Amino acid sequence: VSMNEILQLKGKFEGKDANPPGHSNIPKDKSVTIEHLKNLKKDLINVHNFWKNEKLIIKPLISVYYTDIIAKSNRIKGILESGSKKNNNSIVGAKFTNENPKKHIITHCVSDKILMDAIGNIENVIEIVENKFGEKITYNDINEINANKYKNLFENNANFGISKTRFANTVVDSYYLERFGVEHNTSDLHDNAIITLYNTGTKTADIMKQLNINFLEVRSIDETTVLLTPDQYNILKSKAPYLISMAVSDISILEKEDIFSGSEISISIPHPTNEPTIGVIDTMFDENVYFSEWVKFENRVDSRIELNSEDYRHGTMVSSIVVDGASINPELDDGCGRFKVKHFGVAKSGKFSSFTVLREIKEIVETNRDIKVWNLSLGSSMEINPNFISPEAAILDKIQFENDVIFVVAGTNKPKNSNVQKIGSPADSINSLVVNSVGYDNKPADYSREGVVLSFFNKPDVSYYGGDSKKGMRTCSPLGEAIVSGTSFAAPWIARKVAYLIEIMGLTRELAKALIIDSAAGWSNKSYRPQLIGYGVVPINIHDIVRTPDDEIKFMINGVSEKFDTYNYNIPVPEYKDKQPFVSKATLCYFPNCCRNQGVDYTNTEMDIHFGRLSKTKKGTVKVNSINDNKQSDEGKLLMYEGTARNMYRKWDNVKHIRENLKSATGRQKKPKSKKDNGLWGISIRTKERLNPQDGDGLKFGMVVTLKEVNGVNRIQEFIQQCQFRGWLVNKINVENKIDIYNKLKEEIEFD
């Protein structure tokens, strides 16, 4: 089959700031009753009394129970403090209720004075509503207030001492609120536990001292996350259950793989030369195997802990695939060659302490900055929590936000005869590329566990061959050949491909991740649930990822978000008989900063992607008609519920994949589109922040776009010429050239 090379487009993106938000109001035809306002006031008084009688000296915590999944713009902005920024800054946790449909519970930490003022403020609001509007206040009433109709009510602090804006905000807040309260966490844990406290601004050591918990024995990961013994946890739970934001057991039990031992392995392997290195973090590595010259091994387990032969199996088998998978399993030859490995043994087989592994991983990545791709095939047999990210995943996400690295993580396996369904940590890491297993028949393996993470993020990202009961994966163990199955053995294959794209093809990690996901997504709708296989199964051969069929034009774009809207309206899509005979798809990836303390609202930055034909609006501005009909940020008052935006457009997800269907609903071939205006297409990426406006500054993204010609014609030359004519630098991603360049760069120069 003749294939097209993938193109890399380099050009200039423009940026513009967001329009300032208008006045706040409740939805049309809605109202807020005086009774509801009075109930909220009662709640506030109860919370205040609760803290007055508490012996622990900390700033009060107050939980806000919303009526729905709430958009950032509808979080409270007047009821506790004045202005959304101050209220946003006092948030210390967010979770969903257990009911369906889900609703937000957001916890704030405020001073006693703010609580008192909030009660006074709502009293003023109640008084104004009763005096001026009667039993309830409506959308129209608030509109009139915003339009300054009731100027005399709020001027020079007439009688009530409340500003117009705060009055309107308080009423709007009330509309989205069910009640206030104080959350109590009472999880039962019987092992050492990793506990995260709400951040009350009081040092954890001081809190422990007040509770008579001996803090010297306690070890901490950060300001608010500590390791407690069962006794210490029970004291905390009985004396201050409202302080516990998240609690997880520290002991991760590694699920056991099925291992069938085979014969001795008699493969010879050349000496390593200039191959790229992949980092492997796992159990131990046995230095007597045939490929050990390719592996640099470091044992990071406490020297007082005794190791036995079992502790060397898993790690050695994982590294055997990273180094030499293609020779051991010729039917899975991916064309990526061999890789060197730097192997860090951080755990024994069986049980390990998450806490210790967490600290190791952070240090390992920071001291090995030359390694860009890390394989992590350790996973817990316990299920993830629906309301918060595991501490392990949070640390991986933070490392990836701060460093230019990518983790490929195994999707964890279902232990034999167990009813565990959900994946285990760290497969809930949002920035990592998480890999589940399929058998050689491309069906999900019987040991597969599934996402979703935080009842929203789609994990795993992709699937790959990991062996199953019908046919296992060949690996090399300390005792010779071992036939195995598990997600642990699917992940290293993807780590190889990612390392090939980054180290040899010279792509950024954002593009490498987008390209892998895009290659798995294909054009057809999947027959399996995305919670099980992610976006699909990645092709075996790397050439099927870095090239594309000749009726497709596939191009990649790197960019950086500097402003609210980062856009380029300059993409020429070829025409035929005055129409554009293409269907398209696009995949966008970025590595946002995340905040574990924000619970279910975990990613701090959202990039909202619009890609499609351009048209003029009535105001004469240009807009992108996105191929997935995304109207989230359109001009005009289009009411979009947060739940809908999350489900339909993956709002707050750091992977976006949008595509048009190849065939129409009736199964017929799609017709060419009539071109709009000048036939140009555009990309617009709108960046929104959840916490600090600075989080997304300079955040990089990678985007892969595919145009498929509906009549099967190759129009790539025309596309390249038009792009160059419009000022794009167009590079063809040519594998042979890239390998030559890679080898040249690695040559050692000898001076006479």
CSV table of C-alpha atoms in Angstrom, one decimal, residues 397-658:
chain,number,residue,atom,x,y,z
A,397,ASP,CA,0.7,14.1,37.3
A,398,LYS,CA,2.8,16.7,39.2
A,399,ILE,CA,6.1,15.3,37.9
A,400,GLN,CA,4.8,15.4,34.4
A,401,PHE,CA,3.5,19.0,34.7
A,402,GLU,CA,6.9,20.1,36.1
A,403,ASN,CA,9.2,18.1,33.9
A,404,ASP,CA,9.3,17.3,30.2
A,405,VAL,CA,8.7,13.6,30.7
A,406,ILE,CA,5.8,11.1,30.1
A,407,PHE,CA,4.8,8.0,32.0
A,408,VAL,CA,3.4,4.9,30.4
A,409,VAL,CA,1.4,3.1,33.1
A,410,ALA,CA,-0.2,-0.3,33.1
A,411,GLY,CA,-4.0,-0.4,33.6
A,412,THR,CA,-3.8,-3.0,36.4
A,413,ASN,CA,-5.3,-6.5,36.3
A,414,LYS,CA,-8.3,-8.2,38.0
A,415,PRO,CA,-7.1,-10.7,40.6
A,416,LYS,CA,-8.4,-14.2,40.1
A,417,ASN,CA,-12.0,-14.8,41.2
A,418,SER,CA,-12.4,-11.3,42.5
A,419,ASN,CA,-15.2,-8.8,41.9
A,420,VAL,CA,-12.9,-5.9,41.5
A,421,GLN,CA,-14.0,-3.9,38.5
A,422,LYS,CA,-12.3,-0.5,38.7
A,423,ILE,CA,-8.7,0.1,37.8
A,424,GLY,CA,-6.2,0.5,40.7
A,425,SER,CA,-3.7,3.3,41.3
A,426,PRO,CA,-1.5,4.6,39.7
A,427,ALA,CA,-3.6,3.9,36.5
A,428,ASP,CA,-5.8,6.9,37.5
A,429,SER,CA,-3.0,9.3,36.6
A,430,ILE,CA,-4.5,11.8,34.2
A,431,ASN,CA,-1.3,13.0,32.5
A,432,SER,CA,0.2,9.5,32.0
A,433,LEU,CA,-0.6,7.3,29.0
A,434,VAL,CA,-2.5,4.4,30.6
A,435,VAL,CA,-2.6,1.1,28.8
A,436,ASN,CA,-5.1,-1.8,29.1
A,437,SER,CA,-4.8,-5.2,27.5
A,438,VAL,CA,-6.4,-7.0,24.6
A,439,GLY,CA,-5.9,-10.6,23.4
A,440,TYR,CA,-4.5,-11.3,20.0
A,441,ASP,CA,-8.1,-11.3,18.8
A,442,ASN,CA,-8.3,-7.5,19.7
A,443,LYS,CA,-11.0,-8.3,22.4
A,444,PRO,CA,-10.5,-6.9,25.9
A,445,ALA,CA,-8.6,-9.4,28.1
A,446,ASP,CA,-10.6,-11.2,30.8
A,447,TYR,CA,-8.4,-9.6,33.5
A,448,SER,CA,-9.1,-6.1,32.3
A,449,ARG,CA,-10.3,-3.5,34.8
A,450,GLU,CA,-12.0,-0.3,33.8
A,451,GLY,CA,-12.2,3.5,34.4
A,452,VAL,CA,-13.8,6.0,34.7
A,453,VAL,CA,-11.6,8.1,37.0
A,454,LEU,CA,-13.3,10.7,39.2
A,455,SER,CA,-16.5,9.6,37.5
A,456,PHE,CA,-15.3,11.6,34.5
A,457,PHE,CA,-11.8,11.1,33.0
A,458,ASN,CA,-11.6,8.3,30.5
A,459,LYS,CA,-8.9,5.9,31.5
A,460,PRO,CA,-7.3,3.7,30.2
A,461,ASP,CA,-6.2,5.8,27.2
A,462,VAL,CA,-5.4,3.0,24.8
A,463,SER,CA,-5.1,-0.8,24.6
A,464,TYR,CA,-2.4,-3.1,23.4
A,465,TYR,CA,-1.5,-6.8,23.4
A,466,GLY,CA,-0.7,-8.1,26.8
A,467,GLY,CA,-1.4,-11.8,26.4
A,468,ASP,CA,-4.5,-13.8,27.6
A,469,SER,CA,-5.5,-17.3,28.5
A,470,LYS,CA,-5.6,-18.4,24.8
A,471,LYS,CA,-2.2,-17.1,24.0
A,472,GLY,CA,0.3,-15.5,26.4
A,473,MET,CA,3.1,-13.0,25.9
A,474,ARG,CA,6.7,-14.4,25.7
A,475,THR,CA,9.1,-12.7,28.1
A,476,CYS,CA,12.5,-13.4,29.6
A,477,SER,CA,12.5,-14.1,33.4
A,478,PRO,CA,15.4,-14.9,35.6
A,479,LEU,CA,14.7,-18.6,35.0
A,480,GLY,CA,14.5,-18.4,31.2
A,481,GLU,CA,11.4,-18.0,29.0
A,482,ALA,CA,8.2,-17.2,30.8
A,483,ILE,CA,4.8,-17.0,29.1
A,484,VAL,CA,2.7,-14.4,30.8
A,485,SER,CA,-0.4,-12.2,30.5
A,486,GLY,CA,-1.2,-8.9,32.1
A,487,THR,CA,-1.4,-5.1,31.5
A,488,SER,CA,2.2,-5.0,32.9
A,489,PHE,CA,3.3,-6.5,29.6
A,490,ALA,CA,1.1,-4.3,27.3
A,491,ALA,CA,2.5,-1.0,28.7
A,492,PRO,CA,6.2,-1.6,27.8
A,493,TRP,CA,5.2,-2.0,24.1
A,494,ILE,CA,3.6,1.4,24.2
A,495,ALA,CA,6.6,2.9,26.1
A,496,ARG,CA,8.8,1.6,23.1
A,497,LYS,CA,6.6,3.4,20.6
A,498,VAL,CA,6.4,6.7,22.6
A,499,ALA,CA,10.2,6.6,23.1
A,500,TYR,CA,10.6,6.0,19.3
A,501,LEU,CA,8.4,9.1,18.5
A,502,ILE,CA,10.2,11.3,21.1
A,503,GLU,CA,13.8,10.2,20.9
A,504,ILE,CA,14.2,9.1,17.3
A,505,MET,CA,11.5,11.1,15.4
A,506,GLY,CA,12.1,14.2,17.6
A,507,LEU,CA,8.5,14.8,18.5
A,508,THR,CA,7.3,16.6,21.6
A,509,ARG,CA,5.7,14.4,24.3
A,510,GLU,CA,2.4,16.2,23.7
A,511,LEU,CA,2.5,15.1,20.0
A,512,ALA,CA,3.7,11.6,20.8
A,513,LYS,CA,0.8,11.1,23.2
A,514,ALA,CA,-1.7,12.6,20.7
A,515,LEU,CA,-0.3,10.5,17.8
A,516,ILE,CA,-0.6,7.2,19.8
A,517,ILE,CA,-4.2,8.0,20.9
A,518,ASP,CA,-5.1,9.1,17.4
A,519,SER,CA,-3.7,5.9,15.8
A,520,ALA,CA,-5.8,3.9,18.2
A,521,ALA,CA,-9.0,5.9,17.6
A,522,GLY,CA,-9.3,5.2,13.9
A,523,TRP,CA,-12.5,6.1,12.1
A,524,SER,CA,-15.0,3.4,13.1
A,525,ASN,CA,-17.0,3.4,16.3
A,526,LYS,CA,-15.6,0.9,18.8
A,527,SER,CA,-17.5,-2.3,19.6
A,528,TYR,CA,-16.1,-2.2,23.2
A,529,ARG,CA,-16.7,0.3,26.0
A,530,PRO,CA,-14.1,3.1,26.2
A,531,GLN,CA,-13.8,2.4,30.0
A,532,LEU,CA,-12.3,-0.9,29.0
A,533,ILE,CA,-10.2,-0.2,25.9
A,534,GLY,CA,-9.8,3.6,25.9
A,535,TYR,CA,-9.7,5.1,22.4
A,536,GLY,CA,-8.9,1.7,20.9
A,537,VAL,CA,-6.0,-0.6,20.1
A,538,VAL,CA,-2.7,0.9,18.9
A,539,PRO,CA,-1.4,-0.5,15.6
A,540,ILE,CA,1.5,-2.9,16.0
A,541,ASN,CA,3.9,-1.4,13.5
A,542,ILE,CA,5.3,2.1,14.1
A,543,HIS,CA,5.1,2.8,10.4
A,544,ASP,CA,1.3,2.6,10.7
A,545,ILE,CA,1.6,5.4,13.3
A,546,VAL,CA,4.1,7.7,11.5
A,547,ARG,CA,2.6,7.3,8.0
A,548,THR,CA,-1.0,7.4,6.9
A,549,PRO,CA,-3.0,5.8,4.0
A,550,ASP,CA,-2.7,7.8,0.8
A,551,ASP,CA,-6.3,9.1,0.8
A,552,GLU,CA,-5.5,10.8,4.1
A,553,ILE,CA,-3.7,14.0,4.9
A,554,LYS,CA,-2.4,13.9,8.5
A,555,PHE,CA,-0.7,16.9,10.0
A,556,MET,CA,0.7,17.8,13.4
A,557,ILE,CA,0.8,21.2,15.1
A,558,ASN,CA,2.6,22.2,18.3
A,559,GLY,CA,1.5,25.3,20.1
A,560,VAL,CA,1.6,27.2,23.4
A,561,SER,CA,-1.4,28.7,25.1
A,562,GLU,CA,-0.5,32.3,26.0
A,563,LYS,CA,-4.0,33.9,26.0
A,564,PHE,CA,-7.6,32.8,26.5
A,565,ASP,CA,-8.0,32.1,22.8
A,566,THR,CA,-5.0,30.7,20.8
A,567,TYR,CA,-6.1,30.6,17.2
A,568,ASN,CA,-5.0,30.2,13.6
A,569,TYR,CA,-7.6,30.8,10.8
A,570,ASN,CA,-5.3,29.8,8.0
A,571,ILE,CA,-5.6,26.1,7.1
A,572,PRO,CA,-6.2,25.5,3.5
A,573,VAL,CA,-8.3,22.4,2.8
A,574,PRO,CA,-8.0,21.3,-0.9
A,575,GLU,CA,-11.0,21.7,-3.1
A,576,TYR,CA,-12.5,19.7,-6.0
A,577,LYS,CA,-15.3,21.0,-8.2
A,578,ASP,CA,-15.8,23.9,-5.7
A,579,LYS,CA,-16.4,21.5,-2.8
A,580,GLN,CA,-14.1,20.1,-0.1
A,581,PRO,CA,-14.3,16.3,-0.3
A,582,PHE,CA,-13.0,15.5,3.2
A,583,VAL,CA,-14.2,14.2,6.6
A,584,SER,CA,-11.9,15.1,9.4
A,585,LYS,CA,-10.8,14.2,13.0
A,586,ALA,CA,-8.5,15.8,15.5
A,587,THR,CA,-6.7,14.8,18.7
A,588,LEU,CA,-5.4,17.3,21.2
A,589,CYS,CA,-3.2,16.5,24.3
A,590,TYR,CA,-1.7,18.7,27.0
A,591,PHE,CA,-0.2,18.1,30.5
A,592,PRO,CA,-2.0,20.4,32.9
A,593,ASN,CA,-1.2,21.2,36.5
A,594,CYS,CA,-3.5,19.3,38.7
A,595,CYS,CA,-4.5,19.7,42.3
A,596,ARG,CA,-5.4,16.7,44.4
A,597,ASN,CA,-6.9,18.8,47.1
A,598,GLN,CA,-9.6,19.9,44.7
A,599,GLY,CA,-11.0,16.4,44.7
A,600,VAL,CA,-13.1,15.8,41.6
A,601,ASP,CA,-12.2,19.1,40.1
A,602,TYR,CA,-8.7,17.9,39.6
A,603,THR,CA,-7.3,19.4,36.5
A,604,ASN,CA,-6.6,23.1,36.8
A,605,THR,CA,-6.6,24.0,33.1
A,606,GLU,CA,-9.0,23.3,30.4
A,607,MET,CA,-8.2,23.6,26.7
A,608,ASP,CA,-11.4,23.7,24.7
A,609,ILE,CA,-10.7,22.8,21.0
A,610,HIS,CA,-12.7,24.1,18.0
A,611,PHE,CA,-11.6,22.9,14.6
A,612,GLY,CA,-13.5,23.2,11.3
A,613,ARG,CA,-14.6,25.5,8.5
A,614,LEU,CA,-14.6,29.3,9.1
A,615,SER,CA,-17.6,31.5,8.7
A,616,LYS,CA,-18.5,35.2,9.4
A,617,THR,CA,-20.8,36.1,12.2
A,618,LYS,CA,-23.4,38.9,12.0
A,619,LYS,CA,-20.9,41.2,13.8
A,620,GLY,CA,-18.4,40.5,11.1
A,621,THR,CA,-16.0,38.5,13.3
A,622,VAL,CA,-14.8,35.1,12.2
A,623,LYS,CA,-15.9,31.9,13.9
A,624,VAL,CA,-14.8,28.3,13.7
A,625,ASN,CA,-17.7,25.9,13.0
A,626,SER,CA,-16.3,23.0,14.9
A,627,ILE,CA,-16.7,19.5,13.4
A,628,ASN,CA,-18.2,18.2,16.7
A,629,ASP,CA,-20.6,21.1,16.8
A,630,ASN,CA,-18.9,22.5,20.0
A,631,LYS,CA,-20.8,25.6,21.1
A,632,GLN,CA,-19.3,26.0,24.5
A,633,SER,CA,-17.6,29.3,24.0
A,634,ASP,CA,-19.8,30.8,21.3
A,635,GLU,CA,-21.0,34.4,21.4
A,636,GLY,CA,-24.5,34.9,22.5
A,637,LYS,CA,-26.2,33.5,25.6
A,638,LEU,CA,-26.2,29.7,24.9
A,639,LEU,CA,-27.0,28.0,28.2
A,640,MET,CA,-24.8,24.9,28.5
A,641,TYR,CA,-25.0,22.8,31.6
A,642,GLU,CA,-21.6,21.9,33.1
A,643,GLY,CA,-22.6,18.2,33.1
A,644,THR,CA,-23.4,18.4,29.4
A,645,ALA,CA,-20.2,20.2,28.6
A,646,ARG,CA,-18.2,17.5,30.4
A,647,ASN,CA,-20.0,14.6,28.8
A,648,MET,CA,-20.2,15.9,25.2
A,649,TYR,CA,-17.1,18.0,24.9
A,650,ARG,CA,-14.9,16.4,27.6
A,651,LYS,CA,-14.6,19.8,29.3
A,652,TRP,CA,-11.6,19.7,31.8
A,653,ASP,CA,-10.2,16.5,30.2
A,654,ASN,CA,-6.6,16.8,29.0
A,655,VAL,CA,-7.2,14.6,26.0
A,656,LYS,CA,-9.7,15.7,23.4
A,657,HIS,CA,-10.6,13.6,20.4
A,658,ILE,CA,-13.2,14.9,17.9
